[in-house]
XYZ file of C-alpha atoms in Angstrom:
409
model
C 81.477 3.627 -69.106
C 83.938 3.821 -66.588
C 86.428 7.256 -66.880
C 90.592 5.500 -67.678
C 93.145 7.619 -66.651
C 95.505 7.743 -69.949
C 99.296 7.910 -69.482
C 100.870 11.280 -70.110
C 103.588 10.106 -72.220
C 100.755 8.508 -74.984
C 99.323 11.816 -75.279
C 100.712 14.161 -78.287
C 102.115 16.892 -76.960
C 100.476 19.583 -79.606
C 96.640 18.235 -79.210
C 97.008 16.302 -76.446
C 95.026 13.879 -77.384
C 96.260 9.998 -77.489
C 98.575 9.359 -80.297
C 97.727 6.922 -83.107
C 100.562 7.382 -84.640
C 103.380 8.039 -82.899
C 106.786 9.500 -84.769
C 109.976 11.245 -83.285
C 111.619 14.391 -84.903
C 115.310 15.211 -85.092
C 114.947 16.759 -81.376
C 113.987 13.514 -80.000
C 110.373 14.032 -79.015
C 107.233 12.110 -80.073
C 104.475 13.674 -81.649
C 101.339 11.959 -83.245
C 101.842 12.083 -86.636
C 99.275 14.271 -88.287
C 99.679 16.554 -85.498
C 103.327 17.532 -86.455
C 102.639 16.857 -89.604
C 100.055 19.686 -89.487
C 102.623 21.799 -88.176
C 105.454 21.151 -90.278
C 103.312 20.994 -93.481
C 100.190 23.542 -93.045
C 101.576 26.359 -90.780
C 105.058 25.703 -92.456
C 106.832 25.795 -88.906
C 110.220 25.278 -88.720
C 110.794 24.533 -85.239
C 110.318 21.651 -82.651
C 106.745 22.527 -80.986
C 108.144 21.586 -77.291
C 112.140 22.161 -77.302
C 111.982 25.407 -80.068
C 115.368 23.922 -81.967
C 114.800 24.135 -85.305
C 113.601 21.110 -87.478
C 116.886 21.017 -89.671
C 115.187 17.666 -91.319
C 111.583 17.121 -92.036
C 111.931 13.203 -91.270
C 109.571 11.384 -88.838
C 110.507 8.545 -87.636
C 107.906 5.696 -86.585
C 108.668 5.241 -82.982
C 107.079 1.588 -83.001
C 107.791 0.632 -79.567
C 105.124 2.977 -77.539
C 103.039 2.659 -80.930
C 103.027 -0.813 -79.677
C 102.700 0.077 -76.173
C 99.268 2.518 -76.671
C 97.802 -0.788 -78.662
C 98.290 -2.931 -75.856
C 96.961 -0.360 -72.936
C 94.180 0.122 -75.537
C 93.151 -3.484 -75.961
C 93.302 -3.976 -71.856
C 90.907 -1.079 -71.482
C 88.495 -1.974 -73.894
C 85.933 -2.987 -71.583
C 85.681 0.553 -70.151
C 85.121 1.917 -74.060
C 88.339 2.877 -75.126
C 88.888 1.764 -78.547
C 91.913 -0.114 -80.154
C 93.953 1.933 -82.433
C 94.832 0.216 -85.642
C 98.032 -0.307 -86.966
C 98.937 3.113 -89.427
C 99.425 2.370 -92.865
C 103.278 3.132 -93.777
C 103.160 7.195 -95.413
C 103.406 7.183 -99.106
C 106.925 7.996 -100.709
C 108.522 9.643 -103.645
C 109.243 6.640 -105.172
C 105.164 5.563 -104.873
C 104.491 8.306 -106.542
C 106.647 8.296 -109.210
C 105.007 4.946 -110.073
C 101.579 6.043 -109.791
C 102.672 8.991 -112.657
C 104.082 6.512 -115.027
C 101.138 4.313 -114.801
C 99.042 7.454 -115.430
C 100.659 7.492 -119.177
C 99.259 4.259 -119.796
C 95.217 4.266 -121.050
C 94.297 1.556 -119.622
C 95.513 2.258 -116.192
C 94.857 6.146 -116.334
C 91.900 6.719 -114.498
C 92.633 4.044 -111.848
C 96.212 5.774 -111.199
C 94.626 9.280 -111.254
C 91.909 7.899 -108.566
C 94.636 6.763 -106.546
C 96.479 9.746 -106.312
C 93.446 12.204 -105.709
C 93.092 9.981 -102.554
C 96.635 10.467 -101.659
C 96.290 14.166 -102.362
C 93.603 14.014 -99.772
C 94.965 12.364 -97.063
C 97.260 14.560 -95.596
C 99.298 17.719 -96.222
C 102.298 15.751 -96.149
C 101.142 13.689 -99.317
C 101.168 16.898 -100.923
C 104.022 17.576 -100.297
C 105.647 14.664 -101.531
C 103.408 14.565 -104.708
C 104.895 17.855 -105.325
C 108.769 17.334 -104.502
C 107.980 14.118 -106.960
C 107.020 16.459 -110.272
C 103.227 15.852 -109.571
C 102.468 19.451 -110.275
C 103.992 19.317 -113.700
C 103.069 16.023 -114.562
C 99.076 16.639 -114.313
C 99.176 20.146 -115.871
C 100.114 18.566 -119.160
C 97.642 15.941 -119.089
C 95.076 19.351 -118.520
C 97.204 21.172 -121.052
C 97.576 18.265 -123.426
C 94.189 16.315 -123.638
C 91.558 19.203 -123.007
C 91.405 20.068 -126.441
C 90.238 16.622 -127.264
C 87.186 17.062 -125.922
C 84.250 17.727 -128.767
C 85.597 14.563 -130.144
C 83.853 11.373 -129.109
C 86.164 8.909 -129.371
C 88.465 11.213 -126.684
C 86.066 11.758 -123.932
C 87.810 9.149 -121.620
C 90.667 11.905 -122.080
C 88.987 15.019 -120.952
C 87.339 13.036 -117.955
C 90.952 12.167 -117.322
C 91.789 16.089 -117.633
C 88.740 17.067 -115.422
C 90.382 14.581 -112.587
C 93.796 15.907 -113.256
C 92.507 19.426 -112.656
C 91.330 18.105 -110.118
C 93.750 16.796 -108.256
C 96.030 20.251 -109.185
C 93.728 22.312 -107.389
C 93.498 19.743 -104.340
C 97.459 19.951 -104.027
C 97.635 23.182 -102.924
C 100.985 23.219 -104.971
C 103.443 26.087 -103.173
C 104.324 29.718 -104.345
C 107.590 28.092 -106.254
C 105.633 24.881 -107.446
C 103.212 27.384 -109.202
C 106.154 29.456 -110.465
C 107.721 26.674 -112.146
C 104.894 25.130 -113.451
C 103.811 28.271 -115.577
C 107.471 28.343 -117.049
C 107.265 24.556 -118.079
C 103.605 24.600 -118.948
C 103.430 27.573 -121.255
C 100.215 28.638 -122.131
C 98.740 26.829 -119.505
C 96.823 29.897 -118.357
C 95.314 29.790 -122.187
C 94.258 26.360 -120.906
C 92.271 26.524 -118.109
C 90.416 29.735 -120.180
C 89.523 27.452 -122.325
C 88.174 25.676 -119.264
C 86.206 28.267 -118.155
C 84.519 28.959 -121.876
C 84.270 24.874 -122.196
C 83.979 23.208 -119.277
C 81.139 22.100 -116.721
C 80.533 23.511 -113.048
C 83.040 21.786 -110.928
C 85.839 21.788 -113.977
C 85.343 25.560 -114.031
C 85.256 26.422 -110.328
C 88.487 24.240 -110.194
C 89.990 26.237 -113.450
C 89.110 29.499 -111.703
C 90.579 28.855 -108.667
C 94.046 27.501 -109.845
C 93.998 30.848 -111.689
C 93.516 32.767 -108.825
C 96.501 31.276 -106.822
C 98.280 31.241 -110.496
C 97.809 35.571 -110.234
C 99.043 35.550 -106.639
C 102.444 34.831 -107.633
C 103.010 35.908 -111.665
C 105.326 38.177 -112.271
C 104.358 41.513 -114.345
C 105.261 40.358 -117.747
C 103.092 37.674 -117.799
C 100.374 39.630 -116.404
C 100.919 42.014 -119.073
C 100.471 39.839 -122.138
C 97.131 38.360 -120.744
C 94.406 37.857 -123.447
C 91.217 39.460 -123.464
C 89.675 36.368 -123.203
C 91.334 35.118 -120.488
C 88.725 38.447 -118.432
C 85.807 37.196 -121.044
C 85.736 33.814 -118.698
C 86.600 35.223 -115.707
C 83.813 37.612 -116.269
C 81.378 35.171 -117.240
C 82.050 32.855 -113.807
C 81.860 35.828 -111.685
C 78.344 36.500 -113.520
C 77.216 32.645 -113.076
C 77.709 33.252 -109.488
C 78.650 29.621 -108.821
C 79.752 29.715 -105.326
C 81.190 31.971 -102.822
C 84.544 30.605 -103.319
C 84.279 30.849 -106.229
C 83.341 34.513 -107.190
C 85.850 35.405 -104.174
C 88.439 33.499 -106.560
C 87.315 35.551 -109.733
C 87.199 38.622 -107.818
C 90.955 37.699 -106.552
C 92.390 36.667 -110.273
C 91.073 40.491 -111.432
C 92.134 42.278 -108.648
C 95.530 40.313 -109.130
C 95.798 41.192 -113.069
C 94.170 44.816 -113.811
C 96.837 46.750 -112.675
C 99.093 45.049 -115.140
C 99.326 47.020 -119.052
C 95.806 47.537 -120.500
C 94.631 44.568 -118.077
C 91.661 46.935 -117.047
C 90.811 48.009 -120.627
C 90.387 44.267 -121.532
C 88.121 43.780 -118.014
C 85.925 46.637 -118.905
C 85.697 45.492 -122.440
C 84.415 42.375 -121.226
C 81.340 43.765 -119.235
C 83.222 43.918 -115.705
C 81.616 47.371 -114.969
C 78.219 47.018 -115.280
C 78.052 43.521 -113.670
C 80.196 44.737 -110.494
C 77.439 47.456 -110.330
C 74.450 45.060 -110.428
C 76.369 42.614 -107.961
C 77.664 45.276 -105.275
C 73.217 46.380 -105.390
C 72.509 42.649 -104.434
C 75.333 40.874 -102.169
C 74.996 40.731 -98.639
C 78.207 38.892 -97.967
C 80.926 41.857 -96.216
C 83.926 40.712 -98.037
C 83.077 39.767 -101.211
C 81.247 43.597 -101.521
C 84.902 44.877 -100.016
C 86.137 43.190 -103.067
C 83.915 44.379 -105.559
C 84.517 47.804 -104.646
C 88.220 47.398 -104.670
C 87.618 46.256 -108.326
C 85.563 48.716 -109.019
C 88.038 51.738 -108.220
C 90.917 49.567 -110.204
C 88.531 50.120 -113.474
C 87.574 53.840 -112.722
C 90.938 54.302 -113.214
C 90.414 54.430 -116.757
C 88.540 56.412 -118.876
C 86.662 53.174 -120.346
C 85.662 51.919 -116.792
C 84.341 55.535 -115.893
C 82.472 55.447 -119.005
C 80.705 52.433 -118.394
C 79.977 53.420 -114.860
C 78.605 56.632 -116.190
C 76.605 55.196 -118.588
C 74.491 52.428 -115.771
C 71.339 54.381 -114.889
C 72.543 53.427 -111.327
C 76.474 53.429 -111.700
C 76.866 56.766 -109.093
C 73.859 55.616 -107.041
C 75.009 52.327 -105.785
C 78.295 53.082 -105.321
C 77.226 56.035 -103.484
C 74.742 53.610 -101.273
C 77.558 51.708 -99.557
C 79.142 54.459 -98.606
C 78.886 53.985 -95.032
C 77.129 50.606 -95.464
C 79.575 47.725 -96.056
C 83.167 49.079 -93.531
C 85.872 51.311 -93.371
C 87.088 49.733 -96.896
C 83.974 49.878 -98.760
C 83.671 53.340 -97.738
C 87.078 54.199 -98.708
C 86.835 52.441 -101.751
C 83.339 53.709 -103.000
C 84.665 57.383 -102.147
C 87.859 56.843 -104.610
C 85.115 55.490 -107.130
C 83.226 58.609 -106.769
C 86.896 60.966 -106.372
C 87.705 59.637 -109.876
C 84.213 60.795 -111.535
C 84.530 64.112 -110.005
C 87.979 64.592 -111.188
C 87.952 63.536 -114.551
C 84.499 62.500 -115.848
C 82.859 65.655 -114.282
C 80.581 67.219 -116.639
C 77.359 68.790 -115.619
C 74.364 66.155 -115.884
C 76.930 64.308 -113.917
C 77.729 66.399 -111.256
C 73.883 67.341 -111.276
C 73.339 63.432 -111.004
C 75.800 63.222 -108.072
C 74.174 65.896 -105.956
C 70.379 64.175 -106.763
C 71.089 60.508 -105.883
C 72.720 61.975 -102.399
C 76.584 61.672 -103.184
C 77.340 65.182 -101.978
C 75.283 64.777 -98.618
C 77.058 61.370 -97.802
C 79.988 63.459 -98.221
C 79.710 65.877 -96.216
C 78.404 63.210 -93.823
C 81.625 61.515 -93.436
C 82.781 64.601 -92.970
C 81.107 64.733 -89.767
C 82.044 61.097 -88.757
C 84.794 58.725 -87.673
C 86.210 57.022 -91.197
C 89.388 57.148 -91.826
C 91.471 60.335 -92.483
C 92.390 59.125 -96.125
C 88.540 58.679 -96.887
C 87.675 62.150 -95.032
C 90.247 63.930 -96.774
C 89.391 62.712 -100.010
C 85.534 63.247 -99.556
C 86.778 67.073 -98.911
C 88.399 67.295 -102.178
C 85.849 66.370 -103.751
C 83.491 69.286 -102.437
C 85.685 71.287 -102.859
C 86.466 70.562 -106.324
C 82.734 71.568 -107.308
C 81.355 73.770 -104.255
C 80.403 76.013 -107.127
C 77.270 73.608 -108.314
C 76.928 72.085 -104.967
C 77.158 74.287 -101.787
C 73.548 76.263 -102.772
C 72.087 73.332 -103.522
C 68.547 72.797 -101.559
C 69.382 68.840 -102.267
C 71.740 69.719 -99.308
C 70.334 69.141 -95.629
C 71.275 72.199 -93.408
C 72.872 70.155 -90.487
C 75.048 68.780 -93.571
C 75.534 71.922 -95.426
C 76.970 73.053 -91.829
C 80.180 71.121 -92.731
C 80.701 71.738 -96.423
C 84.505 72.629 -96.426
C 85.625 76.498 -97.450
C 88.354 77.027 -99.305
């Protein structure tokens, strides 16, 4: 195959490749269009990529003519292997939209309308976008909302297929901050329903309910963080311990992170088991993040007496934590040494503190002591030697080289 030169002015101007669909902004330059679309939509860029004026008006306007032109140089240079770009389909509008909601309402047409939209969801971020500026957002939360609870009864279970594509479809839309905003004050209770989801519905319906919820948490506002029910930690606890998929415990991890510092938030995750599965989770995963994140969880529910408790009462609770100190990065470490700050300082009785010294907590300590890990970490490691050097600094448990950097008062 013969190498073809291809005209500057057919090649976008952001990926440089050859435009197949060629569009002109406001500033009067031609991008392809998923290329500015990308930009305008995805990285939520404001500005013209080549001239830096800002985009005062989202429009793109088919520039037909050198559409027309790249078809043409296309089709003469086929013989060398370049192939013909076909003509692109016109980009969905509000108003297609719209219709493809009301038709949704009808039961005949309901599965064939939400089909059509998922695929229009899909296509580009800019069909989000318009899905969303159309009332998409609200419109498929109440078919979740409305028609899940139909579905132990047989003569329903087109509807809660139909909710199972609607949730879907919400999770695929990536609705914005605002979008999600205003759909929990038009959809009340919907958090309620996608628990219910979690307690109720298969795989893929509950790894799409849990990670709605998670970028539902990243933008609630304390009060309704505050009156979240119990049950609503049951589920998420339950998913994290069904270990469905990375994204998915990440998402779970997120939504409790989000929510426990909120009222008695971390009460109701520690009454729901939280404690001792972090503990038997942080002992197996190998993945960096997602044992950052358990950690960070982990110090949110020491910071009651219920989550000490529990941690205290796992045969290995101090022992694991104390095993990524040092292990996972900087954060685990800093997070695992809160964990262990918080027992010493208020859940220190004896067979604990003797526990502590025996499993190796106070010779990691005065490890880090020795080492590069943060001054917040090193300082609070010190505290905590300090706060018991009585028990601890005659220990034999304690390596000399170590026992060389135990901190005097």
């Amino acid at each position: 195959m013969e190498e073809v030169d291809v005209p500057y002015y057919f090649l976008c101007p952001i990926s440089l490749e050859i435009m197949k669909d060629p569009v002109t902004v406001i500033t009067g330059i031609t991008y392809d269009r998923q290329s500015i679309e990308r930009w305008i939509f995805s990285s939520k860029k404001k500005t013209c990529p080549v001239t830096k004026q800002e985009l005062l008006d989202s429009d793109l306007i088919p520039n037909h003519t050198l559409r027309r032109l790249i078809q043409g140089w296309c089709i003469a240079n086929a013989s060398n292997g370049v192939e013909r770009i076909p003509t692109p389909k016109p980009p969905v509008d509000k108003a297609q939209i719209i219709k493809l909601l009301e038709e949704t309402k009808l039961p005949n047409l309901q599965m064939t309308s939400l089909q059509k939209l998922k695929l229009i969801a899909l296509e580009s971020d800019r069909n989000k976008r318009c899905m969303e500026s159309a009332g998409a957002g609200d419109f498929l939360a109440s078919i979740i909302k409305n028609n899940f609870m139909f579905e132990e009864l047989n003569d329903r279970i087109d509807y809660t297929i139909a909710s199972d594509e609607a949730l879907s479809i919400l999770y695929h839309l990536q609705i914005s901050e605002d979008g999600l905003r205003g759909l929990i004050e038009k959809n009340g209770e919907f958090v309620q329903t996608l628990t219910t989801i979690l307690q109720k519905g298969n795989y893929q319906s509950r790894s799409y309910a849990t990670l709605l919820l998670k970028s539902i948490f990243e933008v609630l506002d304390p009060f309704h963080f505050i009156g979240l029910r119990r049950g609503t930690f049951r589920e998420i606890v339950n998913v994290l311990r069904d270990q469905i998929s990375l994204q998915v415990t990440k998402a779970a991890l997120k939504s409790l992170i989000e929510s426990c510092p909120w009222g008695r938030n971390r009460v109701k995750a520690v009454e729901s088991g939280a404690v001792p599965l972090l503990i038997e989770l942080v002992l197996e995963t190998k993945e960096e993040r997602v044992c950052e994140m358990m950690l960070v969880l982990l110090d949110q529910l020491c910071g009651c007496a219920e989550g000490r408790a529990e941690l205290l009462g796992h045969g290995a609770g101090i022992a694991v934590v104390a095993k990524k100190i040092h292990r996972v990065s900087h954060v685990g470490t800093e997070k695992a040494v809160r964990i262990l700050y918080s027992i010493a300082k208020f859940s220190a009785t004896s067979s604990v503190l003797q526990e502590m010294l025996q499993v190796g907590v106070v010779s990691k300590l005065c490890f880090l002591l020795q080492v590069d890990c943060g001054l917040k970490t090193k300082e609070r490691a010190k505290e905590i030697l300090m706060l018991h050097s009585r028990v601890w600094i005659n220990s034999p448990c304690i390596h000399l080289h170590l026992l060389s950097s135990y901190p005097s008062r």
